[in-house]
Short mmCIF file of C-alpha atoms and ligand atoms in Angstrom, two decimals:
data_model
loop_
_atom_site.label_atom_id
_atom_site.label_comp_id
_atom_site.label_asym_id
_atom_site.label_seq_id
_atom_site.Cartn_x
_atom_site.Cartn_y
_atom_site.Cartn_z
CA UNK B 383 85.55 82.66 126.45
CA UNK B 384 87.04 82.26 123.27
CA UNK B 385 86.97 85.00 120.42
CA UNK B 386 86.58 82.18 117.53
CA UNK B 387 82.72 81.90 117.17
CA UNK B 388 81.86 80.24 114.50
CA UNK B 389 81.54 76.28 114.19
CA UNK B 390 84.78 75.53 111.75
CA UNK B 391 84.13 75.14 108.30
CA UNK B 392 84.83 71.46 106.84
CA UNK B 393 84.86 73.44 103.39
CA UNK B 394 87.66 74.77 104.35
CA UNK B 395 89.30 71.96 106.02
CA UNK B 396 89.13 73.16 109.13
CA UNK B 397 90.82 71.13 111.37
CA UNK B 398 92.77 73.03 114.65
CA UNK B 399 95.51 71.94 116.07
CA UNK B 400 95.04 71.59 120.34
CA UNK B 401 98.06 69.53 121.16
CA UNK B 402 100.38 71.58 122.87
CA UNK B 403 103.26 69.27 122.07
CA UNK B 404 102.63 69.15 118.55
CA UNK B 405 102.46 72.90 118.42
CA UNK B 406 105.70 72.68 119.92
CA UNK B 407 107.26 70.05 118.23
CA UNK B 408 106.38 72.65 115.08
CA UNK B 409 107.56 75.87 116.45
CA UNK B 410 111.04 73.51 117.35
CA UNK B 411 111.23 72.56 113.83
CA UNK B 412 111.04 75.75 112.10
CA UNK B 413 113.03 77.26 114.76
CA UNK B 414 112.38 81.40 113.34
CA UNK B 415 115.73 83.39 113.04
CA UNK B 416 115.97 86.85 113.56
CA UNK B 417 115.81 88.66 110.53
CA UNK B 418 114.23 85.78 108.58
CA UNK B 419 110.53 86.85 106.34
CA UNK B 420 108.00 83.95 108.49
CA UNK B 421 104.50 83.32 106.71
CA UNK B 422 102.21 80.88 107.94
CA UNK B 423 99.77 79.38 105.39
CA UNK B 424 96.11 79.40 107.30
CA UNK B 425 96.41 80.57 110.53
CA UNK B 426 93.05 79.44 111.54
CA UNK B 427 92.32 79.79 115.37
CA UNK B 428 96.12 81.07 116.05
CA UNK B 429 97.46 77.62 117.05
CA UNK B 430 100.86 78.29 115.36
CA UNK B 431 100.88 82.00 114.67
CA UNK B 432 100.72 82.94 118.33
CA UNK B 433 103.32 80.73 119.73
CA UNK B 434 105.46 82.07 116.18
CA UNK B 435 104.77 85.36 116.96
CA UNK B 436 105.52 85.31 120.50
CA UNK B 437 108.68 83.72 119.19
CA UNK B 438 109.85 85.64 116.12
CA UNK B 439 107.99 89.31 116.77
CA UNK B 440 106.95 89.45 113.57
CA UNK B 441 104.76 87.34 111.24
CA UNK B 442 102.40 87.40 107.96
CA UNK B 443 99.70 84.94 107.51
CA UNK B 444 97.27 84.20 104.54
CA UNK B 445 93.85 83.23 105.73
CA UNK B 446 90.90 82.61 103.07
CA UNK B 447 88.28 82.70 106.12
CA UNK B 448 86.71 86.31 106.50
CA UNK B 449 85.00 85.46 110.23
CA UNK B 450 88.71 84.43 111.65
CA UNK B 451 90.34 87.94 110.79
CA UNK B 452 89.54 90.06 113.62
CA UNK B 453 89.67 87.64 116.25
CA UNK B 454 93.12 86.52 114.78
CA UNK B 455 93.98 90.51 115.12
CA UNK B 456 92.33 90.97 118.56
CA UNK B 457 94.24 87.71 119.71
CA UNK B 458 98.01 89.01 118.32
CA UNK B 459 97.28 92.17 119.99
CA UNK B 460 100.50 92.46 122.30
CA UNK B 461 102.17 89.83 121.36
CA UNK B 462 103.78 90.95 118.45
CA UNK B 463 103.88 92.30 114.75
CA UNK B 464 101.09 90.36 112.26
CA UNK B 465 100.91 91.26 109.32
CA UNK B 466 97.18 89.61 107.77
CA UNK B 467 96.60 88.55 103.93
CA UNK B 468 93.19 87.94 103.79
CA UNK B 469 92.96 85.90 100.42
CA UNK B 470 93.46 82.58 98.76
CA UNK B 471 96.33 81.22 99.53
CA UNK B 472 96.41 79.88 95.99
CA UNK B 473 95.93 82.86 94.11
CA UNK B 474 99.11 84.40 96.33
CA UNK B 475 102.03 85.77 94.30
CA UNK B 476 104.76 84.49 96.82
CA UNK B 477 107.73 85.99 94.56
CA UNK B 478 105.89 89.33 95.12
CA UNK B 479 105.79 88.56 99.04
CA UNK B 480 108.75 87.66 99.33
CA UNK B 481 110.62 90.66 97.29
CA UNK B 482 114.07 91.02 97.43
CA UNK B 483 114.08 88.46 100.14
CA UNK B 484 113.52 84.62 100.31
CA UNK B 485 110.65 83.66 102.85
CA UNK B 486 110.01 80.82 105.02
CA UNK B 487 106.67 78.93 104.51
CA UNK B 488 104.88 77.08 107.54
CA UNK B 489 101.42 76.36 107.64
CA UNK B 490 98.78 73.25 108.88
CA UNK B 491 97.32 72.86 105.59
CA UNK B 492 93.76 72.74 104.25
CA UNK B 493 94.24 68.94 103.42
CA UNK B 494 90.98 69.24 100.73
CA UNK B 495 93.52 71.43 98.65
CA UNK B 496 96.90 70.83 99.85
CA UNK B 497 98.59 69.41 96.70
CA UNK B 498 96.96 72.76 94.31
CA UNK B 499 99.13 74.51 97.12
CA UNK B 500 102.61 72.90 97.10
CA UNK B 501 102.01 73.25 93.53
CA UNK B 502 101.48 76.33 93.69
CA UNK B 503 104.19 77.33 95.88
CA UNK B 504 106.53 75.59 94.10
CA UNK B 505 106.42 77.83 91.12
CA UNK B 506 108.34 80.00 93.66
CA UNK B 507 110.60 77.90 94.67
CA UNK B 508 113.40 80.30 94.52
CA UNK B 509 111.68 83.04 96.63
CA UNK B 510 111.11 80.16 99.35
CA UNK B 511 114.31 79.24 101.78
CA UNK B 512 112.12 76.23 102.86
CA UNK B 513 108.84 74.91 104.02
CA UNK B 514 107.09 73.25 107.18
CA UNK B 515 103.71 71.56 106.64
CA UNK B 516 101.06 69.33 107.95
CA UNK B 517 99.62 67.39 105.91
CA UNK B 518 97.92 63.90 105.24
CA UNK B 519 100.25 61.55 106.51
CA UNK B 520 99.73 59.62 103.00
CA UNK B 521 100.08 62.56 101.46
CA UNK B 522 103.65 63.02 102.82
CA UNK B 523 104.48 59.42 102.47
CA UNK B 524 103.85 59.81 98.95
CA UNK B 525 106.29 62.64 98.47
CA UNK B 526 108.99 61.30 100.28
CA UNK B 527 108.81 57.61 98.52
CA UNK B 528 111.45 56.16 96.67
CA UNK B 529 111.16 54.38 92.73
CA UNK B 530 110.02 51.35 93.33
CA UNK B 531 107.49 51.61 96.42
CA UNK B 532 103.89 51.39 95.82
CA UNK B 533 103.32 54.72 96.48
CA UNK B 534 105.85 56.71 94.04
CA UNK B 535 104.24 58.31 91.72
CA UNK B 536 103.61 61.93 89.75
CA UNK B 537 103.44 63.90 93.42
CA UNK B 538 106.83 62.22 94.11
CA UNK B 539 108.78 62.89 91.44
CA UNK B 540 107.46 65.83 91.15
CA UNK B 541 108.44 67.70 94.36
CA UNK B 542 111.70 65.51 94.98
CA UNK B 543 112.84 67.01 91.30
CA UNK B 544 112.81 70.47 92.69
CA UNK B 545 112.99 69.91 96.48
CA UNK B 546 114.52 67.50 99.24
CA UNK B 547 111.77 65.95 100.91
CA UNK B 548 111.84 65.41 104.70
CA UNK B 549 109.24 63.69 107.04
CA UNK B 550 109.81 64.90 110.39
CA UNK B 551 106.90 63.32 112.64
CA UNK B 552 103.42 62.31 113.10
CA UNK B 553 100.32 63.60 114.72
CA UNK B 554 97.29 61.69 115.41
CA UNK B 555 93.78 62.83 114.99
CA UNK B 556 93.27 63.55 118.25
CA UNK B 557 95.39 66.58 118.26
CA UNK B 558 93.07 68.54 115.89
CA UNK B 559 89.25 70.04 116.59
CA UNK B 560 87.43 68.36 115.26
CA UNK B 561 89.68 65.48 114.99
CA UNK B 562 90.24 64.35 110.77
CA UNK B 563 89.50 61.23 109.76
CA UNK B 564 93.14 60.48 108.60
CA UNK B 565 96.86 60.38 110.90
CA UNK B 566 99.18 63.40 109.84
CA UNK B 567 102.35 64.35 109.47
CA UNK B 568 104.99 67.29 109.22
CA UNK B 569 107.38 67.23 106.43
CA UNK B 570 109.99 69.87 106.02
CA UNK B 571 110.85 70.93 102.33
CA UNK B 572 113.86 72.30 101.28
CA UNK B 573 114.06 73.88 97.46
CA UNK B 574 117.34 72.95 95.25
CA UNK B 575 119.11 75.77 94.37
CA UNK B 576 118.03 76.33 89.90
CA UNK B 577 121.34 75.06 88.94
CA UNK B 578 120.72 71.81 91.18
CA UNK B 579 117.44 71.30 89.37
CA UNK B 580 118.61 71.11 85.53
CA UNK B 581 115.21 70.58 83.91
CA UNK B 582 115.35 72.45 80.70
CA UNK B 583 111.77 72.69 79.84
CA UNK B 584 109.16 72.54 82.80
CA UNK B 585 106.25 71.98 81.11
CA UNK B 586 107.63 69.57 79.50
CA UNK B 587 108.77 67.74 82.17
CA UNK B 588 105.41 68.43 83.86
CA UNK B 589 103.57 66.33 80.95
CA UNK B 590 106.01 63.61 80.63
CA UNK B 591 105.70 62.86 84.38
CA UNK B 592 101.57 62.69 84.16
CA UNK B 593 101.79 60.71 81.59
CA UNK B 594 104.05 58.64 82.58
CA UNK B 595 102.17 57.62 86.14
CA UNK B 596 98.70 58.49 83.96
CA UNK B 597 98.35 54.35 83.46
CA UNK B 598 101.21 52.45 85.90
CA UNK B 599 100.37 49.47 84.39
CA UNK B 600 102.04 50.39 81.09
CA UNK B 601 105.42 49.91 80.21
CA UNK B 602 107.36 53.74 79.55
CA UNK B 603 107.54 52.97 75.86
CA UNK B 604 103.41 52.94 75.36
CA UNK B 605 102.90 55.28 78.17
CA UNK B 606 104.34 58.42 77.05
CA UNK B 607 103.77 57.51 73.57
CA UNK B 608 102.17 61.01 72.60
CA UNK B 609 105.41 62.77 73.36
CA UNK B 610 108.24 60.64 72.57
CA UNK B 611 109.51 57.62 70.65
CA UNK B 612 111.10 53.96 71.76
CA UNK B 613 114.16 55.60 69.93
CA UNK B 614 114.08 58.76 71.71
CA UNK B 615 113.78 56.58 75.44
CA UNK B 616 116.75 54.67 73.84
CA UNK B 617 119.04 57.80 73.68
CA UNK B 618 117.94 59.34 76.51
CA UNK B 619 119.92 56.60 78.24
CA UNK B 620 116.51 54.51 79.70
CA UNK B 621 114.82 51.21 78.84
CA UNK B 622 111.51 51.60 76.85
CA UNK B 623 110.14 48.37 78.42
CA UNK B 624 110.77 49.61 81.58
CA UNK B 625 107.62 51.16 84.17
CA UNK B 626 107.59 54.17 85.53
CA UNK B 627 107.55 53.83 89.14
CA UNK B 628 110.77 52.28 88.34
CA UNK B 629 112.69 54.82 87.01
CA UNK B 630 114.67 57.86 89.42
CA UNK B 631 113.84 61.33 89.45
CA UNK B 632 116.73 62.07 87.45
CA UNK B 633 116.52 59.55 84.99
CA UNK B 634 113.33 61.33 84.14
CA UNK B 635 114.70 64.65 83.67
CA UNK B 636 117.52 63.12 81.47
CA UNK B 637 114.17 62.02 79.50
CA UNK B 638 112.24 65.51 79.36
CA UNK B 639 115.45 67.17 78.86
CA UNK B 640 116.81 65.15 76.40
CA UNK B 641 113.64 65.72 74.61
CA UNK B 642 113.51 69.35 75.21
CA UNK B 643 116.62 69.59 73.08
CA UNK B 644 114.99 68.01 69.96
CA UNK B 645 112.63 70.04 67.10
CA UNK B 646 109.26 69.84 67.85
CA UNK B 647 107.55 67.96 65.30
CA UNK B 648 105.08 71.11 64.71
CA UNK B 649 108.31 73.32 64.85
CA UNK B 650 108.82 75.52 60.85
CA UNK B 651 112.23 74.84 59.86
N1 LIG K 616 96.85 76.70 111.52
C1 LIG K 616 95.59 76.40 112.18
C2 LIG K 616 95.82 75.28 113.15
O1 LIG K 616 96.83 74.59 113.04
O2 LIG K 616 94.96 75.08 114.03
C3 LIG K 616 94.48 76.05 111.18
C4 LIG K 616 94.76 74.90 110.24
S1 LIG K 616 93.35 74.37 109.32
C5 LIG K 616 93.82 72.70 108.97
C6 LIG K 616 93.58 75.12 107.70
C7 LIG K 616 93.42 76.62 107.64
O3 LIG K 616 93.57 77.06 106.28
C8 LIG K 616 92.07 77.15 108.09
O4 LIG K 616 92.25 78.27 108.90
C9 LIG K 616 91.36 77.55 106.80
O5 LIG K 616 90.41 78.58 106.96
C10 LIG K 616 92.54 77.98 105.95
N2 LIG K 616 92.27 77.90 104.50
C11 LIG K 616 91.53 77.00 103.84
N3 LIG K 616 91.54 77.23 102.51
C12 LIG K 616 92.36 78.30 102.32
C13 LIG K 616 92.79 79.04 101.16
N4 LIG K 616 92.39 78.68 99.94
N5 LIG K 616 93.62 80.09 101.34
C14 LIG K 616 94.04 80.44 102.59
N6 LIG K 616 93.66 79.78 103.72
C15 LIG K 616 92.84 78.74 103.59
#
């Protein structure tokens, strides 16, 4: 009989993975080192974290769910060395976890917050050697797209500014209990090293990309209007009448940091 008894919890996008070979497929993927710091975002029922842990020997995990944390302890009991976070995944300090170190992040995410969470990881990025997640296979579409698709937008310039972006494979619904309502898909994420990256002023960048996808419809020139001028576009080597699902990741940090290097307009002299 199994240890897990309580119904899972659509709150928290509980979806577990069955499918043997997409559990594999996974495990291939990340492929744990010896040596290397593993932590699996939302272990759930243990569909990863054992077949990890019988793998690697050792592994943390950050689960939000209070009724899965003794069965998950009862079920690595001989297998190997888990260490358990029981908190919110987003309110994790993953430069803390991972120390001195760098760690590697796997996890089949809660899809009702998975885009808080790369977020939120991301403001790590340095403490992270790289990532494996499920998630909504539009979801990863979206942050893999290219300028110029119908999907690129603020989620993919976003991550591809700081990270390369690779889909690995799909899983249908019928590899999860109980099954979503939407295909998946892994995607592995690797973080660019700071000097790669180049952006000058996060934030900064941060606002100029929501505003910039905030209306598509707009040309660049009238939709970033609160933050910059035609002029500014001009210098920073771009087109103002141009849209923004047009323009390259990098042609949007030459924006926000040729902007960054300018007086603010509420700066004392
Ligand atoms: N890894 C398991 C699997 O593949 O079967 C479970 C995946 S399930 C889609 C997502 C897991 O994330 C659940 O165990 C859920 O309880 C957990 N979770 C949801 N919100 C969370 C949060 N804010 N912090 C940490 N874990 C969370």
């Amino acid at each position: 009989m199994s240890r897990f008894n309580e119904p899972p919890k659509k709150s928290l996008g509980q979806h577990f993975l069955h499918d043997r070979g997409a559990i594999d497929k996974i495990v291939l993927a990340v492929n744990p080192q010896p040596g290397e710091h593993l932590v699996e975002i939302g272990p759930g029922q243990g569909a990863l974290t054992i077949p990890l842990l019988r793998k690697h020997g050792a592994l943390t995990v950050i689960e939000f769910d209070r009724d899965l944390i003794t069965p998950l302890m009862e079920l690595a009991e001989g297998v190997g060395d888990l260490a358990i976070i029981h908190k919110d995944v987003l309110k994790v300090d993953f430069g803390k976890l991972a120390g001195e170190g760098r760690i590697r992040l796997v996890g089949n995410l809660p899809y009702n917050i998975s885009t808080p969470i790369l977020f939120h990881v991301l403001e790590h990025s340095e403490a992270i050697v790289d990532m494996h997640f499920m998630l909504q296979k539009e979801v990863v579409e979206r942050m893999a797209s290219p300028p110029g698709s119908k999907v690129y937008g603020r989620l993919s310039v976003m991550l591809q500014a700081v990270c390369k972006v690779v889909p690995l494979f799909d899983v249908p619904p019928g590899a999860f209990r109980p099954p979503p309502k939407v295909d998946s898909a892994v995607v592995r994420l690797l973080p660019k090293p700071a000097a790669d990256i180049g952006i000058a002023d996060p934030a900064l960048f941060e606002n100029l990309v929501r505003d910039a996808f905030g209306q598509r419809r707009k040309t660049l020139r009238n939709a970033v209007q609160a933050l910059c001028t035609s002029e500014d576009i001009v210098a920073a080597g771009l087109r103002p009448d141009a849209r923004a699902e047009q323009l390259a990741v990098a042609e949007f940090v030459a924006l926000a940091n040729h902007m960054a290097g300018l007086p603010r307009p509420d700066a004392k002299p």
